[in-house]
Coordinates of C-alpha atoms in Angstrom, one line a residue:
X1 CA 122.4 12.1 57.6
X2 CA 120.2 14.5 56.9
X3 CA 121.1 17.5 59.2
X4 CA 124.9 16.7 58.0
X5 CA 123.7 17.7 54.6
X6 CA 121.4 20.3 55.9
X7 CA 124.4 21.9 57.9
X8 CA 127.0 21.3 55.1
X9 CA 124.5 23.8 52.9
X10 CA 124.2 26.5 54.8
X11 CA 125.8 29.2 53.4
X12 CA 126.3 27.6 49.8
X13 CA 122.6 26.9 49.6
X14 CA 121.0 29.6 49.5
X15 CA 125.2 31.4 49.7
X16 CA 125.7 34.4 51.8
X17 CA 125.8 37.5 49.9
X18 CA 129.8 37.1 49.1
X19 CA 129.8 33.8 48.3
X20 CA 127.4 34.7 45.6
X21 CA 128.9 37.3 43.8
X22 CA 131.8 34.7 43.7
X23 CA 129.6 31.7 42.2
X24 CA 128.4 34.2 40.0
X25 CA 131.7 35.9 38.7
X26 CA 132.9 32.0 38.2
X27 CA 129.7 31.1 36.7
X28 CA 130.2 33.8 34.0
X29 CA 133.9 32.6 33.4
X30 CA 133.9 28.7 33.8
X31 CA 131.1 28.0 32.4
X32 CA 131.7 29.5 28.8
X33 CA 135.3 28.1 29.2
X34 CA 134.3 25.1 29.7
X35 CA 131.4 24.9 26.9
X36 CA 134.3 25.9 24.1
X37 CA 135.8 22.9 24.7
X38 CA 133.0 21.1 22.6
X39 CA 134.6 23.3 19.3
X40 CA 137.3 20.7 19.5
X41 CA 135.3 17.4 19.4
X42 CA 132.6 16.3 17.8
X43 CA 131.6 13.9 20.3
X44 CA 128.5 14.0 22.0
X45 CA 127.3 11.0 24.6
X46 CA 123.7 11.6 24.3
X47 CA 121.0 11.7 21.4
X48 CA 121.9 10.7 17.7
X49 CA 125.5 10.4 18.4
X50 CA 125.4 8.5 21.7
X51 CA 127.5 5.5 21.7
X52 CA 127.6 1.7 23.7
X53 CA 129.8 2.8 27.1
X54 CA 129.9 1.1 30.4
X55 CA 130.0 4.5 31.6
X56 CA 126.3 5.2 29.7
X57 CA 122.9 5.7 32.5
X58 CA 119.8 5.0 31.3
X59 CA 118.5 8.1 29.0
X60 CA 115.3 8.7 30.4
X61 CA 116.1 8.7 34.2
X62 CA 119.2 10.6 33.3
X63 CA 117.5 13.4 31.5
X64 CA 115.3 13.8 34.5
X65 CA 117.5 13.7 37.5
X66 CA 120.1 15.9 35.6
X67 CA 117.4 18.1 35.3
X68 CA 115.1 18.4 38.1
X69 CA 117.8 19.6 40.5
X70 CA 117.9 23.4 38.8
X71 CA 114.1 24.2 39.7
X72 CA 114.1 22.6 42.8
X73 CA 117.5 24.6 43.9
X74 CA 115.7 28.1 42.5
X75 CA 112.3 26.9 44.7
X76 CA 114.7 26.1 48.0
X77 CA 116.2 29.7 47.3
X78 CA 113.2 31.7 47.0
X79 CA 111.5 29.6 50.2
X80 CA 114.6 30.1 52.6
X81 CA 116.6 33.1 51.6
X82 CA 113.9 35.8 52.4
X83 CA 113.8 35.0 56.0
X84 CA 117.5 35.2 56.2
X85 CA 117.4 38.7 54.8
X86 CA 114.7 39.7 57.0
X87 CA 112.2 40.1 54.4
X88 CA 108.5 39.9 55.3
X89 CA 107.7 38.5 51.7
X90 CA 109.1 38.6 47.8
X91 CA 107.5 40.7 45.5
X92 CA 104.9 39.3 42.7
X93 CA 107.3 40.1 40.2
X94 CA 109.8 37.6 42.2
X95 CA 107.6 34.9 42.2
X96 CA 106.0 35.9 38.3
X97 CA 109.8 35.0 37.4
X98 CA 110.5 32.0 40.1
X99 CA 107.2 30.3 38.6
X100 CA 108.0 31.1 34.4
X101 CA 111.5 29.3 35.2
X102 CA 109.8 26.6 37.6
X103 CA 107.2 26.6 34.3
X104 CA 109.7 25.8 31.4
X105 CA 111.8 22.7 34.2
X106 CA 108.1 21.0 34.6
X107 CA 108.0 20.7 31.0
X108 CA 111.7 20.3 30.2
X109 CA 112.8 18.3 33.4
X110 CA 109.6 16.0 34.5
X111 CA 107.1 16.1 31.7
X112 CA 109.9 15.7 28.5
X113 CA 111.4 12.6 29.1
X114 CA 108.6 10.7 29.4
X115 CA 106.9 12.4 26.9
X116 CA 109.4 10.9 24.3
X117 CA 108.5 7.4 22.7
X118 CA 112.7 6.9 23.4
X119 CA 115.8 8.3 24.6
X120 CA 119.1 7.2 23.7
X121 CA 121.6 5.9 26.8
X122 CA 123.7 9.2 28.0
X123 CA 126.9 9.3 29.1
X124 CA 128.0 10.1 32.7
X125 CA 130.3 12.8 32.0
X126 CA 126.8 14.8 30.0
X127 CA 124.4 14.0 32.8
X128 CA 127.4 15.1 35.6
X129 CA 127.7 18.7 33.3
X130 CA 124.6 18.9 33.1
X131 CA 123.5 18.3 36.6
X132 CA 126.6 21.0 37.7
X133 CA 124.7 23.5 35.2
X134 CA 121.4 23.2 36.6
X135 CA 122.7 23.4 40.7
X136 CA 124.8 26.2 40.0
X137 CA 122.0 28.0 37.5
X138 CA 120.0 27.4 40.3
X139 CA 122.2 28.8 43.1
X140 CA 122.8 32.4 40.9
X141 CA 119.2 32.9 39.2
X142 CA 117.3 31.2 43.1
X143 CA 119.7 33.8 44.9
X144 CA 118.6 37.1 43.1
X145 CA 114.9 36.4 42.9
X146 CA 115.2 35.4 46.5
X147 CA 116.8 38.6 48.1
X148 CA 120.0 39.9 45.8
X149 CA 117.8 41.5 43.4
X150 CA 114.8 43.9 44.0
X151 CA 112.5 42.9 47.3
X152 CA 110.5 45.9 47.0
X153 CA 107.6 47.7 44.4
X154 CA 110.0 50.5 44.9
X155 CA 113.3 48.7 43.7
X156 CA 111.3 47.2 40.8
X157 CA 110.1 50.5 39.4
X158 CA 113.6 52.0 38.9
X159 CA 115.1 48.7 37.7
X160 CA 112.9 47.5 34.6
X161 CA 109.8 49.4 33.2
X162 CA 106.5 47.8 33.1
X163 CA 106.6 47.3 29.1
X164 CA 109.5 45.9 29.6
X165 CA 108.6 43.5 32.1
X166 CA 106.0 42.3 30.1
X167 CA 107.6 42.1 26.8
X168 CA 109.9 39.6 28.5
X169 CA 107.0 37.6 29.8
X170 CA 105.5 37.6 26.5
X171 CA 108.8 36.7 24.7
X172 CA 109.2 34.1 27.0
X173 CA 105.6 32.4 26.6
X174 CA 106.0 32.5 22.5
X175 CA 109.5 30.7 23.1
X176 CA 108.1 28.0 25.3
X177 CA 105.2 27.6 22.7
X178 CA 107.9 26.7 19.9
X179 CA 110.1 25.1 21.6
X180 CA 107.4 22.8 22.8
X181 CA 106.2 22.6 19.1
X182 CA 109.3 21.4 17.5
X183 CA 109.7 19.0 20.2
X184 CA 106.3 17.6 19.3
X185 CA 107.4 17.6 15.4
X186 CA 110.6 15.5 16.5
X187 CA 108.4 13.3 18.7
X188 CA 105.9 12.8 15.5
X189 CA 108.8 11.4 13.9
X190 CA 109.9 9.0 16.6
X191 CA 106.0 7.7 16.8
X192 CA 105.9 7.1 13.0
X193 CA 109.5 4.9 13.3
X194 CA 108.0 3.0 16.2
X195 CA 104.8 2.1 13.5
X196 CA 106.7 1.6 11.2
X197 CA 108.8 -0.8 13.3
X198 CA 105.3 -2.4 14.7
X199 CA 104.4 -3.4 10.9
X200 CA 108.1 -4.6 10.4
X201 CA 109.1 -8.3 11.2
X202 CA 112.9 -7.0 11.8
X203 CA 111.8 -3.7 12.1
X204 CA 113.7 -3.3 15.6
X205 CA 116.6 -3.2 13.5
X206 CA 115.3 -0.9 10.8
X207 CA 113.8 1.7 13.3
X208 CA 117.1 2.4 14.9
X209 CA 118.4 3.2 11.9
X210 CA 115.8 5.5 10.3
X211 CA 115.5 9.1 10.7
X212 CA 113.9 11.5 8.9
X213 CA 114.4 15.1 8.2
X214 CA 112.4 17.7 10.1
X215 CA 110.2 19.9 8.0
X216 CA 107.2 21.7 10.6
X217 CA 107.7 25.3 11.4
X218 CA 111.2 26.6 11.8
X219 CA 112.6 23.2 10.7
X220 CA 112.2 24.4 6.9
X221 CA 115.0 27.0 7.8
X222 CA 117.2 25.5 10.3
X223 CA 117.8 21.6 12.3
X224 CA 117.7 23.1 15.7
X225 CA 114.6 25.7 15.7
X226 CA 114.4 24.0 19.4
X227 CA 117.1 25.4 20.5
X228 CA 116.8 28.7 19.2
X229 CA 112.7 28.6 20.6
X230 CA 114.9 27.9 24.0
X231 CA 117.1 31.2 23.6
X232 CA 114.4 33.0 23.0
X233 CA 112.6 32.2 26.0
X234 CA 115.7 32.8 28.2
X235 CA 116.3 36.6 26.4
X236 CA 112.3 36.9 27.4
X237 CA 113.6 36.1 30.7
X238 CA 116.6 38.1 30.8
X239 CA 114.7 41.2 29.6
X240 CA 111.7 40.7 32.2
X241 CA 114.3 40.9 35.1
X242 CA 116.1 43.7 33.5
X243 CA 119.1 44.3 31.2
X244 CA 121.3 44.6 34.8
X245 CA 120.1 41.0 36.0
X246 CA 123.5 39.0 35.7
X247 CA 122.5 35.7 36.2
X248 CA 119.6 35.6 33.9
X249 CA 122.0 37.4 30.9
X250 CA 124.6 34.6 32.5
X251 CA 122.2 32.3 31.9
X252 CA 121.4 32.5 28.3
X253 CA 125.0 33.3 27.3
X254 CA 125.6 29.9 29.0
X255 CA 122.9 28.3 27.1
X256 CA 124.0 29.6 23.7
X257 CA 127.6 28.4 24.3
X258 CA 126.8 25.4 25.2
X259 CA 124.3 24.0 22.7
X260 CA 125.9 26.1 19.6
X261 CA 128.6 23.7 19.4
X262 CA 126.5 21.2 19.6
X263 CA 124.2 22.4 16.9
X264 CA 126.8 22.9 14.3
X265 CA 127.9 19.3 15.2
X266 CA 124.4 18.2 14.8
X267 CA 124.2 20.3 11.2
X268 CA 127.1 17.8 10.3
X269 CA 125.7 14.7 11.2
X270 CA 122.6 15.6 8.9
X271 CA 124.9 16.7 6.0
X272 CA 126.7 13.3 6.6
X273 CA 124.0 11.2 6.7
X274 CA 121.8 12.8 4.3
X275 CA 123.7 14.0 2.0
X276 CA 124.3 17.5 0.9
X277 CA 121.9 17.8 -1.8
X278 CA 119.0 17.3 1.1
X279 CA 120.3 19.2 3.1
X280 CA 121.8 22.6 1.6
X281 CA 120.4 25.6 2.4
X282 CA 119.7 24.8 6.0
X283 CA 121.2 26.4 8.8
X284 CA 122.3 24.7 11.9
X285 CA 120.1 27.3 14.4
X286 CA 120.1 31.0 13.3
X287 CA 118.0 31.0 10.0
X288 CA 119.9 32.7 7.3
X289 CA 123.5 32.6 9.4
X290 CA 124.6 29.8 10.8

């Protein structure tokens, strides 16, 4: 069983050099294609919105297996792609990179879902996108730090200067930090629900119906400072590996598209809920524009 799958991989996992300049190209067009589609509807199978389906998965386990797949495929990559190259070993900047994105998936893949007090049921079709998002991510962003982007000191120096480099690693840590910070905030809400329903004799009912709006940090300007603390960390990224790095500028343009819609939807659900008088003057993600 396992040497079928093994065998079936080769040349996908890590891909040949043609086949990855072909994932990649359709990466950069699918994906974005596919993401618009949310502009249309303003459903969304997971979180606030999710709804009772028989095609829901539990939310916790399907946050994490959805997840855990795009590190691991960036990990297998970097491990096996060198020695089909020939390379002796990957530079440090190679791994710097490998282990910042292997960094942000411990917190956001194995440490974040059971770090919330809850997690609504998710629908198939979100985990199975997202799950095709993280493999393919994988496959692109594994494949250039593993041997189809510079291997040598030599290579590195005429493709990104050290300031550079470093500003991306520092924009990248300071994008982490918020994003886990608002995360927390939203968690602090959930905890104080779940109290709240502990003191309640029907308070199971209550709880599931009680939100609150954020106010820490960012949350004073805009209801989805998490996912902007996200972008940011992935433009760190990008710039680290240099303006010419395709799949990390893939990457974040992929992000963006996707969760944009999904923010403006959620700046709706607020208004709707809330009200617009406690909720003007808050964007849904870019503070002072939308």
């Amino acid at each position: 069983m396992m040497s079928s799958i093994t065998g079936a991989l080769v040349g996908w996992v890590p891909p040949t050099r043609a086949r990855y300049e072909t994932i990649l190209k359709l990466w950069q067009i699918i994906m974005p294609s596919f993401a618009s589609i949310q502009w249309l509807t303003k459903w969304n199978g997971m979180g606030k919105t999710s709804q009772p389906s028989m095609f829901n998965l539990p939310g916790r386990w399907a946050w994490f297996f959805m997840e855990i797949p795009g590190f691991l495929t960036v990990l297998y990559c970097m491990r096996t792609l060198p020695a089909q190259l020939g390379l002796i070993a990957l530079p440090w900047q190679n791994k710097l990179l490998g282990g910042l994105y292997v960094l942000h998936y411990l917190y956001r893949a194995v440490a974040f879902p059971f770090l919330q007090p809850s997690i609504n049921n998710m629908h198939i079709l979100n985990a199975s996108s997202a799950l095709m998002f993280q493999i393919t991510n994988g496959v692109c962003l594994g494949s250039w730090l593993g041997g189809y982007g510079p291997v040598t000191q030599t290579q590195w120096a005429g493709h990104v200067s050290a300031t550079q480099f470093v500003g991306g690693v520092v924009i990248f840590g300071l994008g982490l930090a918020g994003n886990y910070f608002h995360d927390e905030h939203l968690r602090d809400i959930r905890r104080r629900a779940r109290a709240r329903q502990a003191k309640t004799a029907d308070g199971e009912k209550k709880a599931k119906r009680t939100y609150e709006i954020p106010q820490a940090g960012l949350f004073k300007y805009v209801f989805y400072p998490h996912y902007l603390c996200e972008w940011v960390e992935w433009f760190g990224f990008w710039m680290a590996c240099g303006w010419g790095c395709a799949p990390a500028r893939a990457f974040l343009v992929n992000e963006i598209v996707s969760m944009l819609p999904r923010a403006v939807n959620g700046k709706a659900w607020y208004r709707d809920y809330f009200g617009e008088e406690k909720t003007k003057g808050r964007k849904a993600v870019l503070p002072g524009i939308l």
